[in-house]
Tab-separated table of C-alpha atoms and ligand atoms in Angstrom:
chain	number	residue	atom	x	y	z
A	1	UNK	CA	-19.084	63.206	-27.898
A	2	UNK	CA	-20.313	65.709	-25.340
A	3	UNK	CA	-17.846	67.871	-23.489
A	4	UNK	CA	-17.791	67.224	-19.755
A	5	UNK	CA	-18.259	70.718	-18.286
A	6	UNK	CA	-17.418	71.182	-14.606
A	7	UNK	CA	-18.298	74.516	-13.007
A	8	UNK	CA	-16.593	75.091	-9.668
A	9	UNK	CA	-16.842	77.867	-7.114
A	10	UNK	CA	-13.461	79.461	-7.437
A	11	UNK	CA	-9.942	79.368	-8.813
A	12	UNK	CA	-8.636	77.312	-5.899
A	13	UNK	CA	-11.127	74.542	-6.593
A	14	UNK	CA	-10.500	74.722	-10.333
A	15	UNK	CA	-6.775	74.338	-9.750
A	16	UNK	CA	-7.306	71.385	-7.415
A	17	UNK	CA	-9.691	69.548	-9.756
A	18	UNK	CA	-7.440	70.077	-12.758
A	19	UNK	CA	-4.307	69.016	-10.836
A	20	UNK	CA	-6.122	65.876	-9.668
A	21	UNK	CA	-6.969	64.939	-13.271
A	22	UNK	CA	-3.355	65.399	-14.360
A	23	UNK	CA	-2.065	63.526	-11.308
A	24	UNK	CA	-4.426	60.619	-12.082
A	25	UNK	CA	-3.017	60.427	-15.596
A	26	UNK	CA	0.531	60.286	-14.191
A	27	UNK	CA	-0.463	57.720	-11.564
A	28	UNK	CA	-2.135	55.497	-14.169
A	29	UNK	CA	0.911	55.680	-16.438
A	30	UNK	CA	4.049	57.106	-14.811
A	31	UNK	CA	5.638	57.340	-18.279
A	32	UNK	CA	2.740	59.225	-19.822
A	33	UNK	CA	3.026	62.204	-22.145
A	34	UNK	CA	1.438	65.460	-21.069
A	35	UNK	CA	0.677	68.371	-23.358
A	36	UNK	CA	1.059	71.562	-21.327
A	37	UNK	CA	-0.146	75.137	-21.585
A	38	UNK	CA	0.937	78.573	-20.417
A	39	UNK	CA	-1.132	81.650	-19.581
A	40	UNK	CA	-2.359	82.677	-16.149
A	41	UNK	CA	-5.150	80.086	-15.894
A	42	UNK	CA	-2.925	77.019	-15.290
A	43	UNK	CA	-0.578	78.663	-12.757
A	44	UNK	CA	-2.648	77.453	-9.787
A	45	UNK	CA	-2.845	73.880	-11.015
A	46	UNK	CA	0.907	73.776	-11.598
A	47	UNK	CA	1.389	74.926	-7.985
A	48	UNK	CA	-0.849	72.043	-6.844
A	49	UNK	CA	1.162	69.566	-8.896
A	50	UNK	CA	4.376	70.914	-7.379
A	51	UNK	CA	2.877	70.408	-3.894
A	52	UNK	CA	1.857	66.845	-4.727
A	53	UNK	CA	5.289	66.043	-6.096
A	54	UNK	CA	7.142	67.615	-3.186
A	55	UNK	CA	4.899	65.678	-0.785
A	56	UNK	CA	5.951	62.482	-2.580
A	57	UNK	CA	2.433	61.791	-3.861
A	58	UNK	CA	3.409	61.778	-7.540
A	59	UNK	CA	6.578	61.620	-9.562
A	60	UNK	CA	7.287	63.169	-12.950
A	61	UNK	CA	10.564	61.366	-13.389
A	62	UNK	CA	9.383	59.301	-16.362
A	63	UNK	CA	6.897	61.821	-17.754
A	64	UNK	CA	7.425	63.487	-21.136
A	65	UNK	CA	5.896	66.889	-21.894
A	66	UNK	CA	5.155	68.948	-24.987
A	67	UNK	CA	4.063	72.548	-24.635
A	68	UNK	CA	1.496	73.988	-26.968
A	69	UNK	CA	3.310	77.034	-28.185
A	70	UNK	CA	6.129	79.551	-27.973
A	71	UNK	CA	6.682	83.124	-29.100
A	72	UNK	CA	8.878	83.338	-32.183
A	73	UNK	CA	11.990	85.399	-31.557
A	74	UNK	CA	12.281	84.911	-27.792
A	75	UNK	CA	15.193	82.957	-26.362
A	76	UNK	CA	14.395	80.315	-23.751
A	77	UNK	CA	16.046	82.566	-21.125
A	78	UNK	CA	13.717	85.502	-21.857
A	79	UNK	CA	11.432	85.919	-18.853
A	80	UNK	CA	8.339	86.037	-21.063
A	81	UNK	CA	9.231	82.969	-23.102
A	82	UNK	CA	7.000	79.997	-22.485
A	83	UNK	CA	10.065	77.841	-21.782
A	84	UNK	CA	10.961	80.211	-18.956
A	85	UNK	CA	7.357	80.117	-17.681
A	86	UNK	CA	7.323	76.318	-17.599
A	87	UNK	CA	10.705	76.072	-15.881
A	88	UNK	CA	9.589	78.605	-13.301
A	89	UNK	CA	6.113	77.222	-12.557
A	90	UNK	CA	6.717	73.494	-12.904
A	91	UNK	CA	9.843	71.920	-14.324
A	92	UNK	CA	12.377	73.425	-11.898
A	93	UNK	CA	10.214	72.441	-8.924
A	94	UNK	CA	9.454	68.790	-9.690
A	95	UNK	CA	11.548	65.702	-10.360
A	96	UNK	CA	11.047	65.781	-14.143
A	97	UNK	CA	13.901	65.022	-16.525
A	98	UNK	CA	14.348	68.374	-18.301
A	99	UNK	CA	15.485	66.547	-21.445
A	100	UNK	CA	11.990	65.093	-21.689
A	101	UNK	CA	10.316	68.514	-21.600
A	102	UNK	CA	9.671	70.093	-24.983
A	103	UNK	CA	8.644	73.588	-26.049
A	104	UNK	CA	8.744	74.776	-29.686
A	105	UNK	CA	12.071	76.483	-30.350
A	106	UNK	CA	11.181	80.174	-30.503
A	107	UNK	CA	14.829	81.037	-31.098
A	108	UNK	CA	14.866	79.103	-34.383
A	109	UNK	CA	14.176	81.699	-37.098
A	110	UNK	CA	13.493	78.953	-39.646
A	111	UNK	CA	9.771	78.478	-39.053
A	112	UNK	CA	9.389	75.488	-41.332
A	113	UNK	CA	12.236	73.690	-39.594
A	114	UNK	CA	11.155	74.564	-36.054
A	115	UNK	CA	7.579	73.418	-36.664
A	116	UNK	CA	8.384	70.244	-38.619
A	117	UNK	CA	10.884	69.097	-35.976
A	118	UNK	CA	8.346	69.664	-33.208
A	119	UNK	CA	5.583	67.780	-34.966
A	120	UNK	CA	7.957	64.873	-35.678
A	121	UNK	CA	9.041	64.737	-32.054
A	122	UNK	CA	5.436	64.447	-30.890
A	123	UNK	CA	4.718	61.731	-33.458
A	124	UNK	CA	7.861	59.751	-32.645
A	125	UNK	CA	6.959	59.931	-29.001
A	126	UNK	CA	3.645	58.220	-29.744
A	127	UNK	CA	1.429	61.273	-29.302
A	128	UNK	CA	-0.004	63.011	-26.276
A	129	UNK	CA	-2.050	61.296	-23.557
A	130	UNK	CA	-3.506	64.367	-21.886
A	131	UNK	CA	-3.430	67.835	-23.384
A	132	UNK	CA	-3.997	70.797	-21.085
A	133	UNK	CA	-5.433	73.948	-22.683
A	134	UNK	CA	-6.233	77.509	-21.684
A	135	UNK	CA	-8.689	79.562	-23.725
A	136	UNK	CA	-8.151	82.910	-25.426
A	137	UNK	CA	-10.936	85.517	-25.357
A	138	UNK	CA	-11.436	84.947	-29.070
A	139	UNK	CA	-11.551	81.167	-28.650
A	140	UNK	CA	-7.917	80.538	-29.479
A	141	UNK	CA	-6.254	77.406	-28.167
A	142	UNK	CA	-2.485	77.313	-28.143
A	143	UNK	CA	-1.946	80.228	-30.497
A	144	UNK	CA	-4.463	79.007	-33.082
A	145	UNK	CA	-6.221	82.276	-33.787
A	146	UNK	CA	-9.659	82.578	-35.450
A	147	UNK	CA	-9.285	82.024	-39.197
A	148	UNK	CA	-10.887	80.386	-42.208
A	149	UNK	CA	-9.671	76.869	-41.617
A	150	UNK	CA	-8.421	74.619	-38.851
A	151	UNK	CA	-4.625	74.344	-39.232
A	152	UNK	CA	-3.590	70.739	-38.778
A	153	UNK	CA	0.029	70.770	-37.697
A	154	UNK	CA	2.513	72.834	-35.736
A	155	UNK	CA	2.914	76.096	-37.648
A	156	UNK	CA	3.875	79.762	-37.585
A	157	UNK	CA	1.109	82.203	-36.632
A	158	UNK	CA	0.693	85.950	-36.737
A	159	UNK	CA	-0.908	86.942	-33.447
A	160	UNK	CA	-4.078	89.009	-33.585
A	161	UNK	CA	-4.163	92.511	-32.140
A	162	UNK	CA	-6.523	91.226	-29.418
A	163	UNK	CA	-4.068	88.554	-28.323
A	164	UNK	CA	-1.140	90.975	-28.432
A	165	UNK	CA	-3.113	93.376	-26.230
A	166	UNK	CA	-4.228	90.618	-23.829
A	167	UNK	CA	-0.670	89.349	-23.450
A	168	UNK	CA	0.906	92.803	-23.198
A	169	UNK	CA	0.061	92.853	-19.478
A	170	UNK	CA	3.010	90.525	-18.983
A	171	UNK	CA	5.520	92.631	-20.938
A	172	UNK	CA	7.076	96.031	-20.145
A	173	UNK	CA	5.276	97.556	-23.106
A	174	UNK	CA	2.973	96.386	-25.893
A	175	UNK	CA	5.799	96.975	-28.368
A	176	UNK	CA	7.767	94.224	-26.658
A	177	UNK	CA	5.113	91.574	-27.331
A	178	UNK	CA	6.255	89.332	-30.189
A	179	UNK	CA	3.962	89.436	-33.212
A	180	UNK	CA	4.503	85.809	-34.154
A	181	UNK	CA	4.520	82.418	-32.498
A	182	UNK	CA	4.916	78.733	-33.211
A	183	UNK	CA	1.965	76.657	-32.113
A	184	UNK	CA	0.720	73.102	-32.283
A	185	UNK	CA	-2.041	72.903	-34.877
A	186	UNK	CA	-5.644	72.057	-34.169
A	187	UNK	CA	-4.938	68.608	-35.624
A	188	UNK	CA	-2.029	68.126	-33.215
A	189	UNK	CA	-4.263	69.097	-30.289
A	190	UNK	CA	-7.205	66.968	-31.440
A	191	UNK	CA	-4.914	63.927	-31.748
A	192	UNK	CA	-4.333	63.967	-27.974
A	193	UNK	CA	-6.096	61.043	-26.318
A	194	UNK	CA	-7.752	63.307	-23.763
A	195	UNK	CA	-8.077	67.055	-23.325
A	196	UNK	CA	-8.494	69.250	-20.256
A	197	UNK	CA	-9.331	72.936	-20.730
A	198	UNK	CA	-9.388	75.468	-17.902
A	199	UNK	CA	-10.810	79.004	-18.010
A	200	UNK	CA	-11.522	81.545	-15.322
A	201	UNK	CA	-13.160	84.899	-14.820
A	202	UNK	CA	-16.147	86.759	-16.232
A	203	UNK	CA	-14.193	87.938	-19.277
A	204	UNK	CA	-14.235	84.313	-20.497
A	205	UNK	CA	-17.978	83.719	-19.909
A	206	UNK	CA	-19.101	84.496	-23.470
A	207	UNK	CA	-16.399	82.481	-25.167
A	208	UNK	CA	-16.934	79.491	-22.853
A	209	UNK	CA	-20.621	79.632	-23.793
A	210	UNK	CA	-19.794	79.844	-27.517
A	211	UNK	CA	-17.385	76.903	-27.281
A	212	UNK	CA	-19.961	74.800	-25.454
A	213	UNK	CA	-23.101	75.647	-27.427
A	214	UNK	CA	-22.089	77.510	-30.592
A	215	UNK	CA	-21.399	76.202	-34.074
A	216	UNK	CA	-18.157	74.417	-34.785
A	217	UNK	CA	-16.187	76.957	-36.783
A	218	UNK	CA	-12.510	77.873	-37.236
A	219	UNK	CA	-13.567	81.409	-36.273
A	220	UNK	CA	-13.853	79.957	-32.748
A	221	UNK	CA	-10.943	77.493	-32.784
A	222	UNK	CA	-11.860	75.803	-29.483
A	223	UNK	CA	-15.345	74.980	-30.827
A	224	UNK	CA	-13.821	71.944	-32.558
A	225	UNK	CA	-13.332	70.332	-29.155
A	226	UNK	CA	-16.970	69.205	-29.434
A	227	UNK	CA	-15.732	66.659	-31.984
A	228	UNK	CA	-13.190	65.150	-29.586
A	229	UNK	CA	-14.353	62.066	-27.659
A	230	UNK	CA	-12.726	62.891	-24.324
A	231	UNK	CA	-12.759	66.546	-23.283
A	232	UNK	CA	-13.207	68.003	-19.819
A	233	UNK	CA	-13.646	71.750	-19.368
A	234	UNK	CA	-13.290	73.166	-15.860
A	235	UNK	CA	-14.374	76.756	-15.268
A	236	UNK	CA	-14.988	78.885	-12.220
A	237	UNK	CA	-18.515	80.180	-11.727
A	238	UNK	CA	-17.703	83.513	-13.354
A	239	UNK	CA	-16.456	81.873	-16.557
A	240	UNK	CA	-19.349	79.402	-16.452
A	241	UNK	CA	-22.006	82.056	-15.812
A	242	UNK	CA	-23.653	81.736	-19.248
A	243	UNK	CA	-23.696	77.928	-19.282
A	244	UNK	CA	-26.559	75.825	-17.977
A	245	UNK	CA	-25.558	73.184	-15.476
B	1	GLP	C1	-2.051	82.822	-24.469
B	1	GLP	C2	-1.571	81.385	-24.689
B	1	GLP	C3	-2.701	80.414	-24.664
B	1	GLP	C4	-3.540	80.684	-23.427
B	1	GLP	C5	-4.186	82.013	-23.542
B	1	GLP	C6	-5.107	82.358	-22.389
B	1	GLP	O1	-2.341	83.487	-25.643
B	1	GLP	N1	-0.845	81.197	-25.916
B	1	GLP	O2	-2.193	79.092	-24.682
B	1	GLP	O3	-4.509	79.687	-23.311
B	1	GLP	O4	-3.154	82.986	-23.600
B	1	GLP	O5	-4.370	82.804	-21.310
B	1	GLP	P1	-4.902	83.128	-19.872
B	1	GLP	O6	-5.043	81.809	-19.194
B	1	GLP	O7	-3.836	83.971	-19.265
B	1	GLP	O8	-6.193	83.838	-20.042
């Protein structure tokens, strides 16, 4: 049940190791289902996957993907929507069938509908083989913010002030950051057959430590990963600075 923690020297190495794990999953089952993440941490690994695909080393043509989350109220064309991010960093640059790529529908104002449809799609697809995760400074995964319980399914969340501030660097102004999002639940994430989390930089050192060695609590959503049988966490040495190796 232990998490496999890999501490590497730098972002380049982190990106390579993570891309290799995802590529192995695709090689083992070319029709696998990947759960994907946004944020700055996975940008490097997506670039490595694009390189591998363009070099003919892997193909995404039969791969299905489900992204973790999406801001509520942003159209897919908005340059800060997670759909736009995924198209830009991965989908438009590899041979994937766009119809098989899924992101919660942030443009659907009916939260119950948007979330139920997404959860059903994942279930009907037979679940997720490998779920990629980033890590928020407060331990959030997807947009599952610290709270009193672990939400099971895809649901509507109110973003915390800390997350709004952290993500405001990508928007023109903090007022432009959406206050709500749709996200896979902790149950949805934990149902994935394997999980790969990446985190970088000294600002993540404390939370990586707490996830690895702290109590399992919904106040640190990623702490529940300790209960998953197949989790790999890759961090650079700054993010891994408080962990023994
Ligand atoms: C956002 C995303 C998360 C991501 C987190 C960390 O809030 N919803 O899925 O993991 O930010 O992002 P970064 O990798 O940029 O630190």
